[in-house]
Coordinates of C-alpha atoms in Angstrom, one line a residue:
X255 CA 163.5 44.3 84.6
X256 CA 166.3 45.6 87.4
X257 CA 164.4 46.1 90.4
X258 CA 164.4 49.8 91.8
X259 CA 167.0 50.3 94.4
X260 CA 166.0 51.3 98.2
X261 CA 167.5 54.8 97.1
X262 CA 165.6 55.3 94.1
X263 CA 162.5 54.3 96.3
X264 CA 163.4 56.4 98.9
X265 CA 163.7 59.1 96.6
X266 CA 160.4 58.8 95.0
X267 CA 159.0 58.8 98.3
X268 CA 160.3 62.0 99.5
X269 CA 158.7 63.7 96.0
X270 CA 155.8 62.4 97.1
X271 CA 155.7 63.9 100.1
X272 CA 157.0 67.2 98.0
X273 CA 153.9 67.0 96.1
X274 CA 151.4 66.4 98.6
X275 CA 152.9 69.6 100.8
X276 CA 153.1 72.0 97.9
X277 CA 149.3 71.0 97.9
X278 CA 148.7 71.9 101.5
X279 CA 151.1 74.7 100.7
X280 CA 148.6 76.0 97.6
X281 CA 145.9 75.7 99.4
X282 CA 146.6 77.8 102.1
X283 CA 148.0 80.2 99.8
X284 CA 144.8 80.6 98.1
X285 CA 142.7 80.0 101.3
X286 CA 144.4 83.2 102.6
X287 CA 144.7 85.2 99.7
X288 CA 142.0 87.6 98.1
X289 CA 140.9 84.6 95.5
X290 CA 140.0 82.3 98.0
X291 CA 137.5 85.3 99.9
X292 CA 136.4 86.1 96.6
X293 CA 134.8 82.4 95.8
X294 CA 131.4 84.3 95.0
X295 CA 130.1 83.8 98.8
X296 CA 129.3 80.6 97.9
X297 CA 129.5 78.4 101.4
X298 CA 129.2 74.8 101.3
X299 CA 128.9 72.3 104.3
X300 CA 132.3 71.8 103.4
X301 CA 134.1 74.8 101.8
X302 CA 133.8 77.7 103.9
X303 CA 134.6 81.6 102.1
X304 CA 135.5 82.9 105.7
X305 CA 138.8 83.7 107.5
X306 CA 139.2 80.4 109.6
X307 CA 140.6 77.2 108.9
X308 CA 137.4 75.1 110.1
X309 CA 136.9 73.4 106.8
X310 CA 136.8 69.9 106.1
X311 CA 139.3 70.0 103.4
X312 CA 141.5 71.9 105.3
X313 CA 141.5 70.5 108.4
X314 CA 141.6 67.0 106.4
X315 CA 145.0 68.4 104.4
X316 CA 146.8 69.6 107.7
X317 CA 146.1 66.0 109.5
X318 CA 147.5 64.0 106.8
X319 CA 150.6 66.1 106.3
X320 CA 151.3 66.0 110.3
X321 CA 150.3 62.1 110.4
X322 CA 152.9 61.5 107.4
X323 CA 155.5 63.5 109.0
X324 CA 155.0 61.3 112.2
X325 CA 155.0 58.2 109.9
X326 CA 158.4 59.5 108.2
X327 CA 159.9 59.2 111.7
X328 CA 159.2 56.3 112.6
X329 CA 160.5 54.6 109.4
X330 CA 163.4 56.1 110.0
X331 CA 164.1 54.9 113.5
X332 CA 163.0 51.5 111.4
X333 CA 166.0 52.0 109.2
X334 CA 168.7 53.0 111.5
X335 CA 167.6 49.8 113.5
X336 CA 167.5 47.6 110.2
X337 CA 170.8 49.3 109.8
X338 CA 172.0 48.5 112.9
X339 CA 171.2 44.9 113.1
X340 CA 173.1 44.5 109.8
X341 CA 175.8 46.0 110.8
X342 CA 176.2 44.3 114.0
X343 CA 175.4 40.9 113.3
X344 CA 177.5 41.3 109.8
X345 CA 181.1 39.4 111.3
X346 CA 183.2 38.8 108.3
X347 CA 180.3 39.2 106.0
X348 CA 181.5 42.6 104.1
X349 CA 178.9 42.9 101.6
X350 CA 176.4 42.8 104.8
X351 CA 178.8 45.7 106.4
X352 CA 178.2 47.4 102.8
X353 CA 174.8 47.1 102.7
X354 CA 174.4 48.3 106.5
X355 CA 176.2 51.2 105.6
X356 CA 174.3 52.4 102.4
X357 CA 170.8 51.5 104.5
X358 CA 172.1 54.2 106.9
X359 CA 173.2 56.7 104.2
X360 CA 170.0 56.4 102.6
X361 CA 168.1 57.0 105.1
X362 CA 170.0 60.1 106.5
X363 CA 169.4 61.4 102.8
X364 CA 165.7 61.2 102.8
X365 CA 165.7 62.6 106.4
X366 CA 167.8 65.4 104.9
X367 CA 165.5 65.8 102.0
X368 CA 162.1 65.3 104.2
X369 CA 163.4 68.1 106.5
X370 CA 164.0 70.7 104.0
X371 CA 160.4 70.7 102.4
X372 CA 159.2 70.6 105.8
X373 CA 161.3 73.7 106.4
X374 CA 159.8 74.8 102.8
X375 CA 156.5 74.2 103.9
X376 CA 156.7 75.5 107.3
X377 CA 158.0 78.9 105.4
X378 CA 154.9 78.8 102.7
X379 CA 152.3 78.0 105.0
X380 CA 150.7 81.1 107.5
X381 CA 151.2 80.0 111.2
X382 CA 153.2 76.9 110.0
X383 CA 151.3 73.0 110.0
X384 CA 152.1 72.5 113.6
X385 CA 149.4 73.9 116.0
X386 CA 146.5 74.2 113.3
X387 CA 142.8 74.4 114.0
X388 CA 141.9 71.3 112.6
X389 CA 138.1 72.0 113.5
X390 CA 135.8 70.8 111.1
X391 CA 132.8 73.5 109.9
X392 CA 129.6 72.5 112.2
X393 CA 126.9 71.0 110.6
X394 CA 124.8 73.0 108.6
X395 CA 121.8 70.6 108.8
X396 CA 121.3 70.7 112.8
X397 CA 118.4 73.5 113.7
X398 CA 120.4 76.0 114.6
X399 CA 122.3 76.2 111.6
X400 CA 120.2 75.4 108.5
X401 CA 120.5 76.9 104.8
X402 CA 118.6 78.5 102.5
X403 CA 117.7 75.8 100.0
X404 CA 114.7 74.5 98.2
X405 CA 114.0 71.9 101.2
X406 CA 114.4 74.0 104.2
X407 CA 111.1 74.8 105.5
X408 CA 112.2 77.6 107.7
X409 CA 110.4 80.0 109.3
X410 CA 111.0 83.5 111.0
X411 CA 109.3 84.5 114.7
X412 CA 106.4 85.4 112.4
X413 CA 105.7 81.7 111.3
X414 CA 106.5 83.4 107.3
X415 CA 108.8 81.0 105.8
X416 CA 113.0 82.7 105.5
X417 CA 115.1 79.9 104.7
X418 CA 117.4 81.5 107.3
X419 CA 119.2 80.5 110.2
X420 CA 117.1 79.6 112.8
X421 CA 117.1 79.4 116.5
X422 CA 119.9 81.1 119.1
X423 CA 123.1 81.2 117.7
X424 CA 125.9 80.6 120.1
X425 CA 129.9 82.4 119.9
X426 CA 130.7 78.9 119.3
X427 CA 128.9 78.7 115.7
X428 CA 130.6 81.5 114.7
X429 CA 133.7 80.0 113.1
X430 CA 135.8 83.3 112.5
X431 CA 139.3 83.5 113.0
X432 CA 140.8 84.8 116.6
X433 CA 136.5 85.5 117.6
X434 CA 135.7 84.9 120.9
X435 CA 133.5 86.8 123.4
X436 CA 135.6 88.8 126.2
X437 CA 133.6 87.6 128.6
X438 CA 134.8 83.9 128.7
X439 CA 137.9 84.5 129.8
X440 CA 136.9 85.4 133.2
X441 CA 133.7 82.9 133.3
X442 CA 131.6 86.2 133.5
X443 CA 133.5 87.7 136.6
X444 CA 134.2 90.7 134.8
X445 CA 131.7 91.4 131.8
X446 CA 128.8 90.6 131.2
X447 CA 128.3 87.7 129.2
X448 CA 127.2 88.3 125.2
X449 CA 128.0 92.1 125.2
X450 CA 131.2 92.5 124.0
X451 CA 133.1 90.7 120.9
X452 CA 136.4 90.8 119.3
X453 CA 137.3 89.2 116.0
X454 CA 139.4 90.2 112.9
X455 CA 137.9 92.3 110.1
X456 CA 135.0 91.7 108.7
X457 CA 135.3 91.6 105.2
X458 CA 135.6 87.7 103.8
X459 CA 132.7 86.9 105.4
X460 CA 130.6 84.6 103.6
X461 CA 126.8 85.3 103.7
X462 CA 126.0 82.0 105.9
X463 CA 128.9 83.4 108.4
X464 CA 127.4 87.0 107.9
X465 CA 123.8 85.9 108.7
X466 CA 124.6 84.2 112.1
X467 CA 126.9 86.7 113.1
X468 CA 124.1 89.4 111.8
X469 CA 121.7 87.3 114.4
X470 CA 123.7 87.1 117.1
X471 CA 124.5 91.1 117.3
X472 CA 121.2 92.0 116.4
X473 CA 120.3 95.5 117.3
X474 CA 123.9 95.9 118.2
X475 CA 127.5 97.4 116.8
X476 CA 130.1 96.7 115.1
X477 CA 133.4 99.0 115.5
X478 CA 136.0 98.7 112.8
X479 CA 139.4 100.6 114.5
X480 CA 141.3 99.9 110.9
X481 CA 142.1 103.2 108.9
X482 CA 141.0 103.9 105.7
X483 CA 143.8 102.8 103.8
X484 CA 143.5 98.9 105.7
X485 CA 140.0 98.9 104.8
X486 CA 141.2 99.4 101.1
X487 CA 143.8 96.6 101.6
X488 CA 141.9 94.3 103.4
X489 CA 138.0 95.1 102.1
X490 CA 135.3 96.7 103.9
X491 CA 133.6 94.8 106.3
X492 CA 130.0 92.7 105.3
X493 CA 127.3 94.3 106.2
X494 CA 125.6 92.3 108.7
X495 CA 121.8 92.4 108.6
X496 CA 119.9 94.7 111.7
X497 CA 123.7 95.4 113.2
X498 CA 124.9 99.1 113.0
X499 CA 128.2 99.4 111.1
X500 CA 129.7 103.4 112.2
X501 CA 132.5 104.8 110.8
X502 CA 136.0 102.9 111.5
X503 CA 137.9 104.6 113.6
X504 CA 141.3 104.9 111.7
X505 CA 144.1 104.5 114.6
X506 CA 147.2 103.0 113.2
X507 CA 148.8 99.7 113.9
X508 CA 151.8 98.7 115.3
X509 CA 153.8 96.0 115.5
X510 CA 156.4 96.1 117.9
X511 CA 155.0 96.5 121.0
X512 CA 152.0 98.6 121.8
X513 CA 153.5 100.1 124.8
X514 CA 154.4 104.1 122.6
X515 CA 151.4 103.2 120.5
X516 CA 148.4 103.7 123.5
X517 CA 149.8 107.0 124.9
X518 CA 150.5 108.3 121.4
X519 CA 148.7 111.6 121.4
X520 CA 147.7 110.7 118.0
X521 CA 145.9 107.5 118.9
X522 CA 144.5 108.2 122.2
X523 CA 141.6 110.5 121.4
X524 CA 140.3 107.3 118.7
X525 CA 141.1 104.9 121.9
X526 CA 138.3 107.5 123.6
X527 CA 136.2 107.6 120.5
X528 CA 136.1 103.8 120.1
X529 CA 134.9 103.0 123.8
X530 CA 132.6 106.2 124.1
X531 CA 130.3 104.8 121.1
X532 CA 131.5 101.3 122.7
X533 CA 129.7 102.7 126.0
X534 CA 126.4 104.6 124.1
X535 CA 126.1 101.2 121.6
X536 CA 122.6 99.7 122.3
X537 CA 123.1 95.8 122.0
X538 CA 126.4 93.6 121.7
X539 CA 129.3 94.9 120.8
X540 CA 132.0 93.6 118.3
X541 CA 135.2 95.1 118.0
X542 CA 138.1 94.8 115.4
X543 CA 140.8 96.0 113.3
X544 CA 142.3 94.1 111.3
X545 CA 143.5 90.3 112.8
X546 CA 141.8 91.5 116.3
X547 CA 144.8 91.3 118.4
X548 CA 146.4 94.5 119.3
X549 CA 144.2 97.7 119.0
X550 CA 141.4 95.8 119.6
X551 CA 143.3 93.7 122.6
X552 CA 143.8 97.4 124.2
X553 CA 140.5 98.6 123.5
X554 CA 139.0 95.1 125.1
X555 CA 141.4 95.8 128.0
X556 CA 140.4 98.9 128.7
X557 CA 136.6 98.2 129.0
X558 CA 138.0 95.3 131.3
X559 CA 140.0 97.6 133.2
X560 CA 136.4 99.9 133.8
X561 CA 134.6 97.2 134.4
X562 CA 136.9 95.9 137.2
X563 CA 139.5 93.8 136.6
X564 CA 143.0 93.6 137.5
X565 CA 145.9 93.2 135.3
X566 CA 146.1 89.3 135.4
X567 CA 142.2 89.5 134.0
X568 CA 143.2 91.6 131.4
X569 CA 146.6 89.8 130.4
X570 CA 144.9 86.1 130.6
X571 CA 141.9 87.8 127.9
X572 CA 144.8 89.8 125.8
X573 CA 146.4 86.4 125.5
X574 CA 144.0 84.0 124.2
X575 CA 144.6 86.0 120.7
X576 CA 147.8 83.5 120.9
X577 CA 145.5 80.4 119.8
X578 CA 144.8 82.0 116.4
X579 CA 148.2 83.6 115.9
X580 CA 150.8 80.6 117.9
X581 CA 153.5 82.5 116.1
X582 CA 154.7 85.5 118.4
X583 CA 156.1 87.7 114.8
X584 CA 152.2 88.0 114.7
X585 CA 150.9 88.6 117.9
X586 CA 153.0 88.7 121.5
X587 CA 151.1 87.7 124.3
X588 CA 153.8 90.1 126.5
X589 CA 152.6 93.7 124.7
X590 CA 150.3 94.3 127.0
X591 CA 152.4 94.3 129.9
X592 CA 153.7 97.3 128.0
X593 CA 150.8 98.9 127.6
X594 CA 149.5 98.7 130.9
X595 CA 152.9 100.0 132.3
X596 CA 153.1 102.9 129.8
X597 CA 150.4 104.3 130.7
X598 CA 150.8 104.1 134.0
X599 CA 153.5 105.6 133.8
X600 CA 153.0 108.8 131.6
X601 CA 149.8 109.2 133.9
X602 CA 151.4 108.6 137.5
X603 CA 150.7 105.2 137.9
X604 CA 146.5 105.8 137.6
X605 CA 144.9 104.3 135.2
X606 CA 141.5 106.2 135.6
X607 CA 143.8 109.3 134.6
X608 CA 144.7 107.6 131.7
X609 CA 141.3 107.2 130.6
X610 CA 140.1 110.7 131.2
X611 CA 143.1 112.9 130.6
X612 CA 144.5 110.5 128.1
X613 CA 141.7 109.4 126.4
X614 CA 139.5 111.9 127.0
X615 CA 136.6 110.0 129.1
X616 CA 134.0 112.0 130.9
X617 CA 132.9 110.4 134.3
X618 CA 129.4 110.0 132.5
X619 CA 131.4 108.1 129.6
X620 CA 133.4 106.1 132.3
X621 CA 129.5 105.4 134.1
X622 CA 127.9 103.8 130.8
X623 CA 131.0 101.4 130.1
X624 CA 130.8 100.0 133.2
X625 CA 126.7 99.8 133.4
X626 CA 126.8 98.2 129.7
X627 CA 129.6 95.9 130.0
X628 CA 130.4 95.3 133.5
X629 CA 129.2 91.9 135.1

């Protein structure tokens, strides 16, 4: 039997690599698509039903396809050196010169072929494969994160037996995309640490993801900024267990800049609505509309901005949104320069103006944001 040629092979290879990227690709298709939030609520240790990508399988997907890229490369530096040495140590020899030459061809084809289903890829994935959360889920057998299952012996603070999570749950167990608390930013400089949240919306939660969020608000609020329309498109948030849920505030995105958007005369009355109940909330505080970057970046900002801090504070917070969305058609860390200086400037350069005349903020209003949140 004729043995395949190094073209034929290299061919082969590169479908393959087709295959296993239009696998990654599915995957995150589905993992970001209504059918994938819709998996029943049904959590595992290693399939998670929420918005982030810390899952085993996922993270496992995106590490291979990155360490087989790498791998491609460095084949192909192996080629064009096998190539090379052929070539130069070929003399007279013209079926070596031959042979040197096709090796190089071949190898500038698959590298041709590699780089258009990365391009493919690239294009199908969200975000892209580069600059992934590879993050694993946390263990859901470690005490404070255990399940509801025939051999948990969990108990509740009354010694009755839940089957719930147990134990302080920390913003690091809460594996939701672009969550974070505000204060961390500043190390607690600014606000006070555990009082105010951002994420994105609420509603793919799973109901292990719901019941430690649910525990670490308790007796708090959660404000949804979306209108009623994005609540429609993207569902309504989970209810989350002893957290109070008001009425979403229904300001309108935007998405080129949010500099017009926060002195919109539409908008800034919702801006005051959102950080008064913000302000009268008793508990934590999470915020969000729908992927937690912009309206809830200027919201965020301004309770900064009461609280104390100065614009680098508020930009260095604003811009940590960029670690769940790396590419800047989704979120532009530089927006809220244009905010800031909007405001300023339809308001003469005061930003307390802004907040009363714009927003509509009472000095009593202004008082409880910064007693509540303030460090």
């Amino acid at each position: 039997m004729k043995r395949p040629t190094f073209q034929y092979r290299l061919i082969l290879t590169a479908v393959f690599f087709l295959c296993l990227f239009l696998s990654s690709a599915a995957l995150a298709i589905l993992k970001s698509s209504d059918t994938y939030a819709a998996c029943g609520g049904v959590d595992t240790s290693v399939v998670s039903c929420g918005e982030d990508d810390s899952n085993a399988i996922w993270a496992l997907l995106l590490i291979v396809v990155n360490v087989m890229a790498g791998l491609v490369g460095v084949a192909a530096i192996g080629g064009f050196v096998y190539a090379a040495i052929l070539y130069s140590s070929a003399g007279d020899k013209s079926g070596q010169v031959t042979k040197a030459k096709e090796t190089l061809a071949n190898v500038v084809l698959g590298l041709v072929l590699f780089a258009l289903m990365w391009a493919f890829v690239q294009f199908l994935i969200p975000g892209g494969v580069f600059g992934r959360d590879y993050s694993a889920p946390e263990a859901t057998n470690t005490p404070t994160a255990r399940t509801n299952d025939e051999n948990c012996n969990c108990k509740d603070e009354s010694g009755n037996g839940s089957g719930g999570v147990q134990g302080p749950v920390t913003p690091s167990a809460i594996k939701i995309k672009n969550f974070r608390d505000a204060s961390v930013t500043t190390n607690g400089s600014v606000l006070k640490p555990g009082t105010l949240y951002r994420s994105v919306h609420l509603g793919n939660l799973g109901p292990k993801k719901a019941e430690k969020l649910g525990q670490l608000l308790k007796g708090g609020t959660v404000i949804d900024l979306r209108t009623s329309e994005q609540k429609a498109d993207n569902k309504a948030d989970v209810k989350l267990t002893g957290v109070s849920q008001p009425a979403r505030l229904n300001i309108l995105g935007y998405t080129s800049g949010i500099g017009p958007a926060v002195v919109d005369p539409a908008r800034m009355p919702k801006f005051g609505k959102a950080l008064r109940m913000m302000g009268n909330a008793s508990g934590p505080v999470l915020v969000h509309c729908i992927s937690g970057k912009d309206r809830t970046g200027w919201t965020v900002a301004m309770v900064m901005y009461i609280a104390g801090a100065k614009d680098p504070q508020i930009k260095k917070e604003y811009a940590e949104s960029a670690k769940a969305f790396p590419n800047l058609a989704e979120f532009n860390p530089d927006w809220i320069n244009s905010g800031l200086s909007s405001a300023r400037k339809k308001y003469g350069g005061d930003l307390n103006r802004y907040l009363k005349e714009g927003l509509g903020l009472t000095d009593k209003d202004i008082t409880k944001i910064r007693n509540k949140f303030k460090a």
